[in-house]
Coordinates of C-alpha atoms in Angstrom, one line a residue:
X1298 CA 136.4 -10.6 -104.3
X1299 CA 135.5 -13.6 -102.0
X1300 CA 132.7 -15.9 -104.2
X1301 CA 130.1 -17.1 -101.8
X1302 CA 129.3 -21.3 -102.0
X1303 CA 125.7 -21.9 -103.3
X1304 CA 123.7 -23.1 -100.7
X1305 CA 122.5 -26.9 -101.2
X1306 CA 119.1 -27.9 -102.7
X1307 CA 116.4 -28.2 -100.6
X1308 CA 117.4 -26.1 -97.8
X1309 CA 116.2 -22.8 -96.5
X1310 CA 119.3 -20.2 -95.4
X1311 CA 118.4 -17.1 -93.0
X1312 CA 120.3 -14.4 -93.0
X1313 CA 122.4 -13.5 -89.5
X1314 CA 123.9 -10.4 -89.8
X1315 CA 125.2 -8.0 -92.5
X1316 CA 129.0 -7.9 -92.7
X1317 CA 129.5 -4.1 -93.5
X1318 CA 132.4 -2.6 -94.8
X1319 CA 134.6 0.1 -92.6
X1320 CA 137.8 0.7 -92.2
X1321 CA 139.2 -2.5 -90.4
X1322 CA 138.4 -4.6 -93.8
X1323 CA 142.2 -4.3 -94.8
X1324 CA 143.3 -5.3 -91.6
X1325 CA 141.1 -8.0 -90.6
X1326 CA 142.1 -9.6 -94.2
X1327 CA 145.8 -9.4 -93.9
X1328 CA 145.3 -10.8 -90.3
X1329 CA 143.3 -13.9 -92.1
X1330 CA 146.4 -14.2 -94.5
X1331 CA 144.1 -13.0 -97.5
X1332 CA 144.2 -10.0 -99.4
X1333 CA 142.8 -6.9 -98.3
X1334 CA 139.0 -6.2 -101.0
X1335 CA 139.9 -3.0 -102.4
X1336 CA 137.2 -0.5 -103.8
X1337 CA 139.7 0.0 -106.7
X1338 CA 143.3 1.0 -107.2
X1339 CA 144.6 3.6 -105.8
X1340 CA 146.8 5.2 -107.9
X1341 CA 146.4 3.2 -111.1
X1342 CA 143.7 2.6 -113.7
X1343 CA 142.0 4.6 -116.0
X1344 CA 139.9 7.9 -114.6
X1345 CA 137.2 6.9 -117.4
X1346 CA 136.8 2.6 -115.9
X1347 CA 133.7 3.1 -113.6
X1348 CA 134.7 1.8 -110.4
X1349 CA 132.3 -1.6 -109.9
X1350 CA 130.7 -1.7 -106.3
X1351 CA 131.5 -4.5 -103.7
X1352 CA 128.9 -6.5 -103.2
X1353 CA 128.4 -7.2 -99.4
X1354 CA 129.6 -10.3 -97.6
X1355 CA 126.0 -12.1 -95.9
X1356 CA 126.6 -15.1 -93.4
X1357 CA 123.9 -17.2 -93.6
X1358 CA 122.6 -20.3 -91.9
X1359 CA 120.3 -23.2 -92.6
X1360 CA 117.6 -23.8 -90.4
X1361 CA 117.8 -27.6 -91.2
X1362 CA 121.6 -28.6 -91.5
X1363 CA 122.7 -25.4 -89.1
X1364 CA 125.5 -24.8 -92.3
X1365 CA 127.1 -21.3 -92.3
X1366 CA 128.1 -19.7 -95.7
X1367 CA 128.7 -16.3 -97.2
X1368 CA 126.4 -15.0 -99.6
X1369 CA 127.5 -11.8 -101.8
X1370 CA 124.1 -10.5 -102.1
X1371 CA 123.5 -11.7 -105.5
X1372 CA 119.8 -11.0 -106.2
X1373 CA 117.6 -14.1 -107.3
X1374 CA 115.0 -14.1 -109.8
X1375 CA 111.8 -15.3 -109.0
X1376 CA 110.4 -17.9 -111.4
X1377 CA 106.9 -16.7 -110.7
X1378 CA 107.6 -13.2 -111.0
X1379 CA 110.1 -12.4 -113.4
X1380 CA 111.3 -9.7 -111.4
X1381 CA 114.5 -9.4 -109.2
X1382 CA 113.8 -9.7 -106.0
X1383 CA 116.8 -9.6 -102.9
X1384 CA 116.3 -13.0 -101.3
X1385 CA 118.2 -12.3 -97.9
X1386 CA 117.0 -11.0 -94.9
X1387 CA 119.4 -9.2 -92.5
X1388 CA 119.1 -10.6 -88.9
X1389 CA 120.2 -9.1 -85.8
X1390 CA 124.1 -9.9 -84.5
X1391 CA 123.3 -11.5 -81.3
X1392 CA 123.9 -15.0 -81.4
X1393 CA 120.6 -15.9 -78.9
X1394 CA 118.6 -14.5 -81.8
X1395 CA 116.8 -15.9 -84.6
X1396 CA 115.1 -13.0 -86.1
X1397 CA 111.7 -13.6 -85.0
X1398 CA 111.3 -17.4 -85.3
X1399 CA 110.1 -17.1 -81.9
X1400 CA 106.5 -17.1 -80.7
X1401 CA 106.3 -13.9 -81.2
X1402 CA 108.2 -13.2 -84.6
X1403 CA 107.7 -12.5 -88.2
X1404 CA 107.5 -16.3 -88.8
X1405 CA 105.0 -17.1 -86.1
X1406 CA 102.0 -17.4 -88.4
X1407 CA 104.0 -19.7 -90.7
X1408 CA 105.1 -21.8 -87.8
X1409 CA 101.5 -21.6 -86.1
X1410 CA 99.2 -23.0 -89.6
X1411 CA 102.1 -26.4 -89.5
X1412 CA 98.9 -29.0 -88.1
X1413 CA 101.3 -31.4 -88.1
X1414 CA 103.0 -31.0 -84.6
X1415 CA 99.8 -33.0 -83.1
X1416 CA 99.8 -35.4 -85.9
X1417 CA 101.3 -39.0 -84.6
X1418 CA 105.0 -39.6 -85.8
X1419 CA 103.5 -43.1 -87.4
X1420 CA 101.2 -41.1 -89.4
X1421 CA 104.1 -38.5 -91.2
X1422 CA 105.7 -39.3 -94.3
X1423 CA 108.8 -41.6 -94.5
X1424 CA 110.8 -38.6 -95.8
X1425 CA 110.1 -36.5 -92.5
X1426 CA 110.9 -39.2 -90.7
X1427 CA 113.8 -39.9 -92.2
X1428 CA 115.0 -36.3 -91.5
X1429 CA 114.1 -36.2 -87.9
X1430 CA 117.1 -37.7 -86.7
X1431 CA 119.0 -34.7 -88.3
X1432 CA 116.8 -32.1 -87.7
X1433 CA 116.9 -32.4 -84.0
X1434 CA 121.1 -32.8 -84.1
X1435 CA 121.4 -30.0 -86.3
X1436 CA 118.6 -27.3 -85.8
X1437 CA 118.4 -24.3 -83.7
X1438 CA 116.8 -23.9 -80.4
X1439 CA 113.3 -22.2 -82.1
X1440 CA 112.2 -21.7 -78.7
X1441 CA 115.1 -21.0 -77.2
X1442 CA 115.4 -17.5 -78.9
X1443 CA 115.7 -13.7 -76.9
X1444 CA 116.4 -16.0 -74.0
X1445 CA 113.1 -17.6 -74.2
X1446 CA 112.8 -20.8 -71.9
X1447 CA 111.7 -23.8 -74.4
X1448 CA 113.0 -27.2 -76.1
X1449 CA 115.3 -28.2 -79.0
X1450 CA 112.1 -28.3 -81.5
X1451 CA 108.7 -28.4 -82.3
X1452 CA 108.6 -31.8 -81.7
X1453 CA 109.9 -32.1 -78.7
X1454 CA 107.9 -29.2 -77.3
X1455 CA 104.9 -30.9 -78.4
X1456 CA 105.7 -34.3 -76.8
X1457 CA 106.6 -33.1 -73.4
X1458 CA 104.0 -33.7 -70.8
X1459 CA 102.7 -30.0 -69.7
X1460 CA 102.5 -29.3 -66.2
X1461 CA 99.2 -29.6 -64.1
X1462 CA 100.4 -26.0 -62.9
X1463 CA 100.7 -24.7 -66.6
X1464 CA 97.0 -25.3 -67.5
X1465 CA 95.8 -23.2 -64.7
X1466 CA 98.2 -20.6 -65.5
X1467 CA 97.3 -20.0 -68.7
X1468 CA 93.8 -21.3 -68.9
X1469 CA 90.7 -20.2 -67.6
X1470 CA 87.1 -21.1 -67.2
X1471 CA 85.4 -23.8 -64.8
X1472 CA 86.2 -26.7 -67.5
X1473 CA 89.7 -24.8 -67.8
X1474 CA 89.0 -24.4 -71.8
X1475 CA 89.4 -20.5 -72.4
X1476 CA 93.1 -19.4 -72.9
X1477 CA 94.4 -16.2 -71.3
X1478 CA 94.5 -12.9 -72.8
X1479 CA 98.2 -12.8 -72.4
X1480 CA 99.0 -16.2 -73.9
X1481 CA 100.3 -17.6 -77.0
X1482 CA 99.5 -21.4 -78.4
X1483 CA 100.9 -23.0 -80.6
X1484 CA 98.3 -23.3 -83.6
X1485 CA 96.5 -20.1 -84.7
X1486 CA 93.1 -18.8 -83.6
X1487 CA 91.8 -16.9 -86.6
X1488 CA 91.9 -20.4 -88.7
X1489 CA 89.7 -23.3 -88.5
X1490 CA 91.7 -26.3 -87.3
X1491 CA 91.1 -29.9 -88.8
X1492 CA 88.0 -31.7 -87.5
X1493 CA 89.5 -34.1 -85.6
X1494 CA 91.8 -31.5 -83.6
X1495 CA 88.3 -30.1 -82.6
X1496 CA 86.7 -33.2 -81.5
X1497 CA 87.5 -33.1 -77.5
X1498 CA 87.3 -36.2 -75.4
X1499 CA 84.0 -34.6 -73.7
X1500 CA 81.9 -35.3 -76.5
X1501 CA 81.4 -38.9 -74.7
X1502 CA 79.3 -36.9 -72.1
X1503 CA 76.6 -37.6 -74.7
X1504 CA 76.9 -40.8 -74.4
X1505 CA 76.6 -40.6 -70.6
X1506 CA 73.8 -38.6 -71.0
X1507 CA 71.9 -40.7 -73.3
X1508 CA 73.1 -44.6 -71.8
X1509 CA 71.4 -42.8 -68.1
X1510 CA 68.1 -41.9 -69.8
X1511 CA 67.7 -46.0 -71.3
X1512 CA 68.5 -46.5 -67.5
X1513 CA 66.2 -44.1 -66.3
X1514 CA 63.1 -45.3 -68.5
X1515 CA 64.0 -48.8 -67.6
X1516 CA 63.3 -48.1 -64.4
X1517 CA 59.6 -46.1 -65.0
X1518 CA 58.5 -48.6 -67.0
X1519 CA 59.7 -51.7 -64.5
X1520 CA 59.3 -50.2 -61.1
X1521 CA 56.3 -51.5 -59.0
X1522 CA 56.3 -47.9 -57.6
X1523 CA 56.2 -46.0 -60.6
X1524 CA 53.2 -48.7 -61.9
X1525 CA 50.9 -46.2 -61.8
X1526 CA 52.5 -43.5 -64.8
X1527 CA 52.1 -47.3 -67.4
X1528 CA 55.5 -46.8 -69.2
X1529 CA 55.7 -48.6 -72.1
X1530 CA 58.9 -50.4 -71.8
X1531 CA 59.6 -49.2 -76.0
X1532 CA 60.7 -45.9 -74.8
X1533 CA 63.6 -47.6 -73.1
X1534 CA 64.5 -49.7 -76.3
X1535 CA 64.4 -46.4 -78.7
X1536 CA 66.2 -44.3 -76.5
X1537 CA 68.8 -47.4 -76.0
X1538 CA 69.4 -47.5 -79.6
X1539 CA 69.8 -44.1 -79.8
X1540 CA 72.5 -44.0 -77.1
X1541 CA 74.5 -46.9 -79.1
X1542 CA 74.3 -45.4 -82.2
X1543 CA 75.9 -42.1 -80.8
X1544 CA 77.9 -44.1 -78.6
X1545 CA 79.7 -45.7 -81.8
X1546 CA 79.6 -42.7 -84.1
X1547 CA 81.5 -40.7 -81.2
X1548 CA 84.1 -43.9 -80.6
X1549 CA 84.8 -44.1 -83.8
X1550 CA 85.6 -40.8 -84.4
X1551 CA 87.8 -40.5 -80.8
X1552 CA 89.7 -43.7 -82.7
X1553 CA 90.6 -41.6 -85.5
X1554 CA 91.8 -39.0 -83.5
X1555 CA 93.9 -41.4 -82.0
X1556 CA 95.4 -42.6 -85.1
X1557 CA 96.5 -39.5 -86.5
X1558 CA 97.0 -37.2 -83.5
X1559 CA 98.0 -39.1 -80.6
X1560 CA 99.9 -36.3 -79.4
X1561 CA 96.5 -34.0 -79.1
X1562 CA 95.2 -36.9 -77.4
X1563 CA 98.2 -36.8 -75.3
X1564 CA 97.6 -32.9 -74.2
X1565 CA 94.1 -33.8 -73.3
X1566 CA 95.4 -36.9 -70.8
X1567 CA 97.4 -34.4 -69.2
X1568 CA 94.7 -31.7 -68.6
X1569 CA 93.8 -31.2 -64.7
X1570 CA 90.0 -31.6 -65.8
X1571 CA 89.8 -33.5 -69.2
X1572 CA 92.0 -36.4 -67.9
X1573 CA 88.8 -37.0 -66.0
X1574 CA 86.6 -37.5 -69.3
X1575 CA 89.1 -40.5 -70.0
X1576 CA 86.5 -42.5 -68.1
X1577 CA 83.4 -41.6 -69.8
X1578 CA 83.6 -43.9 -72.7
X1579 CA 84.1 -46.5 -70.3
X1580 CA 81.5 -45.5 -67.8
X1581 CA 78.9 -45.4 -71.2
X1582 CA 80.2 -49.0 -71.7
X1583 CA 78.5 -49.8 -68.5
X1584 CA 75.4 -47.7 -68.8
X1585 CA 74.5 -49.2 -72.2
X1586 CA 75.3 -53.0 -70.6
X1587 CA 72.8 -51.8 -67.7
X1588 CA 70.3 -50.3 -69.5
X1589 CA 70.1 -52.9 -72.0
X1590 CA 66.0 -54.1 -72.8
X1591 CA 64.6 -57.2 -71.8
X1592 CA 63.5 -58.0 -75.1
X1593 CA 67.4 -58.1 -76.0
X1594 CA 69.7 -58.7 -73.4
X1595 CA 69.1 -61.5 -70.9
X1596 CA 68.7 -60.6 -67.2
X1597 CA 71.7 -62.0 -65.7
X1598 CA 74.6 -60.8 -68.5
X1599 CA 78.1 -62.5 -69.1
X1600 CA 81.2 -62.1 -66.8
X1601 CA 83.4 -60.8 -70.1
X1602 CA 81.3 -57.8 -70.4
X1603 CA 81.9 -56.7 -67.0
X1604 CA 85.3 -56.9 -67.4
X1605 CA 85.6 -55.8 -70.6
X1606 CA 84.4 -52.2 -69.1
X1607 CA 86.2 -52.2 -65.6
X1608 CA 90.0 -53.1 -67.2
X1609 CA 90.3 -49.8 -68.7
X1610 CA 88.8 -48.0 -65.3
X1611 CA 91.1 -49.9 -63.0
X1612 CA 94.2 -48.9 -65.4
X1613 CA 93.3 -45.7 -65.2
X1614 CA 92.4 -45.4 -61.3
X1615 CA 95.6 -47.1 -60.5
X1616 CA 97.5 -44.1 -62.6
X1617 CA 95.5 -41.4 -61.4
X1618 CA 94.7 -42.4 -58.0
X1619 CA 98.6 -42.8 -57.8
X1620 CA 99.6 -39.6 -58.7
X1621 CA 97.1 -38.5 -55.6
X1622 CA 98.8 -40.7 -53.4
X1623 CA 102.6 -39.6 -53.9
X1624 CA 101.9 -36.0 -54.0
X1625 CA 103.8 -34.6 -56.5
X1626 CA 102.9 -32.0 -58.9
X1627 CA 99.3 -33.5 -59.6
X1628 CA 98.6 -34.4 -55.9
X1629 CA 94.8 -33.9 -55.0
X1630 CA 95.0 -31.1 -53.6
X1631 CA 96.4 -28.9 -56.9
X1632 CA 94.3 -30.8 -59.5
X1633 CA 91.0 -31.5 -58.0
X1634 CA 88.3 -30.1 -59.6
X1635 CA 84.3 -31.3 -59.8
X1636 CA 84.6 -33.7 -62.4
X1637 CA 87.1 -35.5 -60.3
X1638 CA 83.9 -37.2 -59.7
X1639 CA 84.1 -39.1 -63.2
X1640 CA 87.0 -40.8 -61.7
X1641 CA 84.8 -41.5 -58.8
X1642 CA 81.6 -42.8 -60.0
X1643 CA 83.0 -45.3 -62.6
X1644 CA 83.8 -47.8 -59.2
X1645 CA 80.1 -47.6 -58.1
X1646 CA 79.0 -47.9 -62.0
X1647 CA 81.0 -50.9 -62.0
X1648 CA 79.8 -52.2 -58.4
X1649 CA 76.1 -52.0 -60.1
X1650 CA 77.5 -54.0 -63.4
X1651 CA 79.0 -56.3 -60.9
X1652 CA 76.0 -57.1 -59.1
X1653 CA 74.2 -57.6 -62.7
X1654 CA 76.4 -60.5 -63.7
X1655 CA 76.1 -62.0 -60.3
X1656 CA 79.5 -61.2 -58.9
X1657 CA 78.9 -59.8 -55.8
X1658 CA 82.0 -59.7 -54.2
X1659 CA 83.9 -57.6 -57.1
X1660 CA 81.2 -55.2 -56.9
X1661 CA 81.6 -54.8 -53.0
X1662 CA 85.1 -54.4 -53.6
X1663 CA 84.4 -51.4 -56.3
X1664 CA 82.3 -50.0 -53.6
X1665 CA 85.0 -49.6 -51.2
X1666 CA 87.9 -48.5 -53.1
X1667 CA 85.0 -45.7 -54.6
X1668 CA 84.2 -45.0 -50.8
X1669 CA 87.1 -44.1 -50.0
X1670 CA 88.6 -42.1 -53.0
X1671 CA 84.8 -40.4 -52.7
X1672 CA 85.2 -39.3 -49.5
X1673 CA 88.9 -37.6 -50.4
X1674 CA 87.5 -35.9 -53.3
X1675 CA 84.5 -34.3 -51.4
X1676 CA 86.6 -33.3 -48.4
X1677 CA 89.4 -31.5 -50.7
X1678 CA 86.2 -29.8 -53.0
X1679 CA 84.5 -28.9 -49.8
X1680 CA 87.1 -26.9 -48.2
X1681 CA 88.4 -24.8 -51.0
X1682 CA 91.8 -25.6 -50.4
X1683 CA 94.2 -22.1 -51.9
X1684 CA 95.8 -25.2 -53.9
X1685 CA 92.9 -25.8 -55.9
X1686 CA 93.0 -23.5 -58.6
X1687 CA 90.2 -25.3 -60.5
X1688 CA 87.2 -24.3 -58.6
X1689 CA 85.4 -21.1 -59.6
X1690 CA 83.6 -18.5 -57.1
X1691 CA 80.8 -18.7 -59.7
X1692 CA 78.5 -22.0 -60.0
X1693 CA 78.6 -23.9 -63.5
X1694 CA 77.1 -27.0 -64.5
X1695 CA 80.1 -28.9 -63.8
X1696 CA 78.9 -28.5 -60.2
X1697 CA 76.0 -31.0 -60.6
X1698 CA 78.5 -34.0 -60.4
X1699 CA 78.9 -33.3 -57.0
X1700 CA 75.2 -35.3 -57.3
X1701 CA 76.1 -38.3 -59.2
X1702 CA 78.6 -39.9 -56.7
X1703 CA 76.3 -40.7 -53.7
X1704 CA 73.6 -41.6 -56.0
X1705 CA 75.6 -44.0 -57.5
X1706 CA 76.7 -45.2 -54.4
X1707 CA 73.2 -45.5 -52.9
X1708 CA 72.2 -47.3 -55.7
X1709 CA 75.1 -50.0 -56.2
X1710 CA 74.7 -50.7 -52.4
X1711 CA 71.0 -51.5 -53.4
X1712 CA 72.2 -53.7 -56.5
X1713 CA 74.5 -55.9 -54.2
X1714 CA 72.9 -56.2 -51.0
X1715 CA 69.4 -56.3 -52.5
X1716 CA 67.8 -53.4 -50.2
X1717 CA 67.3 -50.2 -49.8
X1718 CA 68.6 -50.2 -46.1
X1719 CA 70.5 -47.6 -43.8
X1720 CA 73.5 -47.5 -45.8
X1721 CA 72.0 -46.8 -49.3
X1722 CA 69.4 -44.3 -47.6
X1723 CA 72.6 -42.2 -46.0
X1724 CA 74.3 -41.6 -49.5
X1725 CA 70.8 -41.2 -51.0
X1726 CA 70.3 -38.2 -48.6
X1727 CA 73.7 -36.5 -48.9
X1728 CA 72.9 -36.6 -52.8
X1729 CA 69.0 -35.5 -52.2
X1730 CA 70.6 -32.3 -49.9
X1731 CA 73.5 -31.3 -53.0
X1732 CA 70.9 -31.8 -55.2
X1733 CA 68.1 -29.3 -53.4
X1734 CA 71.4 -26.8 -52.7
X1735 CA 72.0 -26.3 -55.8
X1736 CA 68.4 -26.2 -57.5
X1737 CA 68.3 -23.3 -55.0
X1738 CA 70.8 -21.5 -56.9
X1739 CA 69.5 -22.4 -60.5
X1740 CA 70.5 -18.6 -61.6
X1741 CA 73.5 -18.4 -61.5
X1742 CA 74.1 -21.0 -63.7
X1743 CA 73.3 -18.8 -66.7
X1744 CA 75.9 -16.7 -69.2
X1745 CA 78.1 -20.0 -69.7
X1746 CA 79.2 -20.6 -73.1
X1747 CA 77.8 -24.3 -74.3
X1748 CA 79.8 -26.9 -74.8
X1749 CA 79.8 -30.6 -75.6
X1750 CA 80.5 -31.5 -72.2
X1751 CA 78.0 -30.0 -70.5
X1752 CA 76.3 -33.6 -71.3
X1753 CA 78.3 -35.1 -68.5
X1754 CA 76.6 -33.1 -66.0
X1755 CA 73.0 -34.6 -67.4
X1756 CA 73.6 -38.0 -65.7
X1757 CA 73.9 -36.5 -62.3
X1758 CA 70.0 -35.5 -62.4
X1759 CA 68.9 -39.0 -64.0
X1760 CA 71.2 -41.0 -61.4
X1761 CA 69.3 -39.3 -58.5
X1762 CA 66.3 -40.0 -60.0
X1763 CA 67.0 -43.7 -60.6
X1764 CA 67.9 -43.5 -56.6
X1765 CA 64.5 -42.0 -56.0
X1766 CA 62.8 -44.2 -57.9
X1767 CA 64.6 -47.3 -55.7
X1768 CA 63.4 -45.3 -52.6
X1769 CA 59.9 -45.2 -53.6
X1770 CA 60.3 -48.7 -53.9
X1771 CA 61.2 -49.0 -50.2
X1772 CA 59.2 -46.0 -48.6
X1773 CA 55.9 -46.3 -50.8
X1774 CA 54.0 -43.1 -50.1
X1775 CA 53.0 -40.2 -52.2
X1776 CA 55.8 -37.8 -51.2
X1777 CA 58.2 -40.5 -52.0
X1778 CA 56.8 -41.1 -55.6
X1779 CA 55.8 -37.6 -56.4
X1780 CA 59.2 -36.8 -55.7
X1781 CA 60.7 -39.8 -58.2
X1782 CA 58.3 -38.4 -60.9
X1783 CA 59.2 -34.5 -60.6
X1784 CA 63.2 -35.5 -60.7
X1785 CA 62.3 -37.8 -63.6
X1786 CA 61.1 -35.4 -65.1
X1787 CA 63.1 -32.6 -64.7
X1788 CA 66.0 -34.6 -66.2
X1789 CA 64.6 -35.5 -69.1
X1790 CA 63.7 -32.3 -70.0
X1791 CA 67.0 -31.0 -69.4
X1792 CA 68.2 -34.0 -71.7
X1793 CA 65.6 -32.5 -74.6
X1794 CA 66.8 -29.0 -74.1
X1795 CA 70.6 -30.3 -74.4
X1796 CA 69.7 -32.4 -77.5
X1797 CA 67.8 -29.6 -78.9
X1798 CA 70.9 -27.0 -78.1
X1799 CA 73.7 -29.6 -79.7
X1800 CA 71.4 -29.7 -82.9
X1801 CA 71.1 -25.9 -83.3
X1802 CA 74.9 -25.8 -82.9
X1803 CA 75.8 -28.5 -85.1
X1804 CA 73.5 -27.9 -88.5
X1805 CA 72.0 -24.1 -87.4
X1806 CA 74.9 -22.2 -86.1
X1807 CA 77.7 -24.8 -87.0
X1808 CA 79.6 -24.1 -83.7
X1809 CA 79.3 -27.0 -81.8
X1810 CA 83.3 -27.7 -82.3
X1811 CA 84.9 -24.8 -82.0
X1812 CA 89.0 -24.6 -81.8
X1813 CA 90.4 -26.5 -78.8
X1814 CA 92.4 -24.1 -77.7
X1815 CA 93.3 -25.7 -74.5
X1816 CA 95.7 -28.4 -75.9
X1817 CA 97.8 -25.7 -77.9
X1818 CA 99.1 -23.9 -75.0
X1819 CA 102.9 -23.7 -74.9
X1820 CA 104.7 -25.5 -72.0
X1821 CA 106.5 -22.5 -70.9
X1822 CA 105.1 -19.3 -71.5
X1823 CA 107.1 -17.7 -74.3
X1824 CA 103.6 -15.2 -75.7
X1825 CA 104.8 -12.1 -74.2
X1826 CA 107.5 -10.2 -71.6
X1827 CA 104.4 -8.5 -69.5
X1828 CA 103.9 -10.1 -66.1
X1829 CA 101.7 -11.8 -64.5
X1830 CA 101.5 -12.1 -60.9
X1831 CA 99.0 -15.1 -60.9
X1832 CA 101.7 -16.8 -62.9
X1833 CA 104.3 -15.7 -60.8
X1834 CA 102.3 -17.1 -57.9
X1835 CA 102.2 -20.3 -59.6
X1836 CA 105.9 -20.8 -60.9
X1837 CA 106.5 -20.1 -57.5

């Protein structure tokens, strides 16, 4: 009888196969130089000696060290129990196989509740860490199984950067945020993940939304045009302290989702659309410095604080704009999408903050280097290229940032140049004409599921309304003001309903942060064997 070696403590061993006994036993043991296991004798011993079963030889192997040893079936008893219990599990033979450690497998829901894949590596315990190094050596190919395209682990599954092309694949949706029927993620959907996994980088559209309005009211209550409605300039201070105040809660929360899962954060930088979001906070930076009372800031602001908010934004146009440039596998043409226009708008935001702390010619240079990436991004939307995946046949909000890039632009050109002349009046109109095309079509906006960012596509209304309001300034007539006032106010109303809507999610229906299922997807698709010839289109 062979004795089997005791597996070491603290590792897990999974059975691979069964080694039966037949016929070839004898042989295959003289062959190895050991003797052949033998039922019993066969001619000697006594008829009344009950012949003792074999037990049967198990290989097993541990999922940590990748250790092989024999086990002879020996059944374990279960401190919690009491009751014997057969702790091996027979796998198949084929050595591609795992026995369902796959996406797909018996262990998928054990594998699926581990949080800790999007946690960042700083943040695990020294122990894991100290096993990392090992793990990856030693380990199986988890994603590797039945032939099954993937990484050496978890982790390194995790880390890799997804391709632009995988998120249209197996996302859906005009924000891309819905995952396919046919695909698998990595974390499960039937449980509720941690807070911070569910706190996307969209929620700054608040802040957008909010810092515009302080803008907005600014203007009502400062505006020789608009002298007639007697704004009281307080409206602008209350709803600029209420803009700050979410502004910090919502950084400070984004901050903690960067300390302990950068690599969430890391999923969301790579998303065709969210990567866009990665200029809101910024962008907020610049409305609240703009929007800022009287009563508290002065009316020519400091040099740092302009910089302070463009850094970031140039660091992140040089990256993205790049990637537009070379043409590779996150060219223009494959990723753009309407909120391309956050990427956009933060150089004419910046032109206007520019002008604000008297440096005229950084803000004309803004202008330029928006211009032209403006004029890129509305030419690719506008044609519908086949490579743009993105856009939907159907109209969402989304679509109202088409509206917030000449606005912006018609309004920086005022802030540097000090006039409303030809040039601000041409971007002023395009915006007025996108604005009135798509009022037209207010119904089909309906049956879209609400979501945090959905506050991104406020500031679009207010920024066209500031623009009105500086064109009333210019072109004082009744059309001209009457027209400032209706877009005023249709903004802020849609502000209200937004507010009212985020309440009623947050402490009514408690569904305001759903799962983000959009940074779980796997980088190859490993959730089924059924075809898909959208996929196939893409992978092609």
């Amino acid at each position: 009888m062979v004795s089997s070696p005791s597996p070491p403590a603290g590792q897990i061993f999974v059975d691979i196969h069964t080694v039966l006994r037949d016929g070839n036993d004898g042989i295959a043991s003289l062959r190895d130089g050991q003797q052949p296991i033998r039922a019993g004798a066969a001619g000697g011993g006594s008829s009344g000696e009950a012949r003792k079963p074999m037990p049967l030889l198990v290989r097993q192997i541990s999922l940590e060290s990748g250790i092989a040893v024999l086990d002879t079936g020996k059944e374990v008893k279960r401190a919690s129990s009491g009751k014997a219990k057969a702790d091996n599990r027979v796998l198949s033979r084929n050595g591609k196989s795992l026995g369902g450690l796959s996406a797909t497998g018996g262990d998928a829901a054990h594998r699926k509740g581990d949080f800790n894949i999007f946690r960042t590596k700083s943040t695990l315990g020294s122990r894991q860490n100290s096993l990392l190094p090992s793990r990856r050596e030693n380990r199986p190919d988890l994603h590797c199984a039945n032939g099954a395209p993937g990484s050496a682990g978890m982790g390194d599954r995790v880390t890799d950067s997804v391709p632009a092309g995988r998120y249209f694949a197996a996302l859906r949706g005009p924000e891309l945020d819905q995952v396919r029927d046919y695909e698998d993620i990595l974390l499960p959907k039937d449980e509720v993940w941690p807070f911070l996994l569910r706190f996307p980088i969209g929620c700054f559209g608040m802040c957008l939304g909010l810092g515009s309005q302080a803008i907005l009211w600014g203007a009502l209550a400062t505006s020789p045009a608009m002298a007639f409605l007697h704004v009281t300039p307080d409206i602008n201070l209350a709803l600029w302290l209420i803009a700050l105040a979410v502004f910090a809660a919502v950084a400070v929360t984004y901050t903690l989702k960067c300390i302990f899962y950068f690599e969430a954060i890391r999923r969301e930088y790579f998303h065709p659309v969210r990567v866009n979001f990665f200029f809101a906070p910024w962008i907020a930076c610049m409305f609240l410095a703009i929007g800022a009372p009287p009563r508290i800031a002065p009316k020519l602001l400091h040099p740092a604080t302009w910089c302070t908010c463009i850094a970031p934004v140039f660091v992140l146009e040089l990256k993205i704009y790049g990637q537009w440039l070379s043409g590779g596998k996150r060219r223009l043409s494959k990723v753009a999408n309407p909120s391309s226009h956050l990427s956009v708008v933060g150089n004419f935001v910046g032109a206007i903050l520019a002008a604000r702390v008297g440096w005229e010619e950084a803000g004309k240079f803004l202008w330029a280097v928006g211009l032209a990436h403006y004029l890129c991004v509305f030419v690719t939307l506008y044609q519908r290229l086949p490579t743009s995946e993105a856009l939907p046949k159907e109209l969402h909000p989304v679509y109202s940032l088409f509206i917030a890039t000449p606005s912006a632009a018609s309004i920086a050109w005022k802030a540097i140049y000090g006039e409303f002349d030809a040039v601000s009046r041409t971007f002023y109109f395009i915006a007025l004409f996108l604005y009135c095309s798509l009022v037209v079509r207010i119904n089909f906006f309906r049956g879209f599921r609400f979501s945090m960012a959905w506050w991104a596509y406020t500031f679009p209304m207010t920024t066209a309304s500031v623009a009105t309001i500086r064109y009333a300034e210019e072109v004082p007539c009744a059309f001209s003001k009457g027209l400032a006032l209706s877009l005023s106010l249709m903004s802020s109303i849609m502000v209200s309903l937004l507010f009212l809507c985020t309440l009623l999610h947050a402490f009514v229906w408690r569904s305001l942060f759903p799962n983000d299922l959009a940074i779980a997807i796997t980088r190859d698709r490993s959730g089924g064997t059924r075809s898909h010839g959208k996929e196939k289109r893409h992978a092609k």
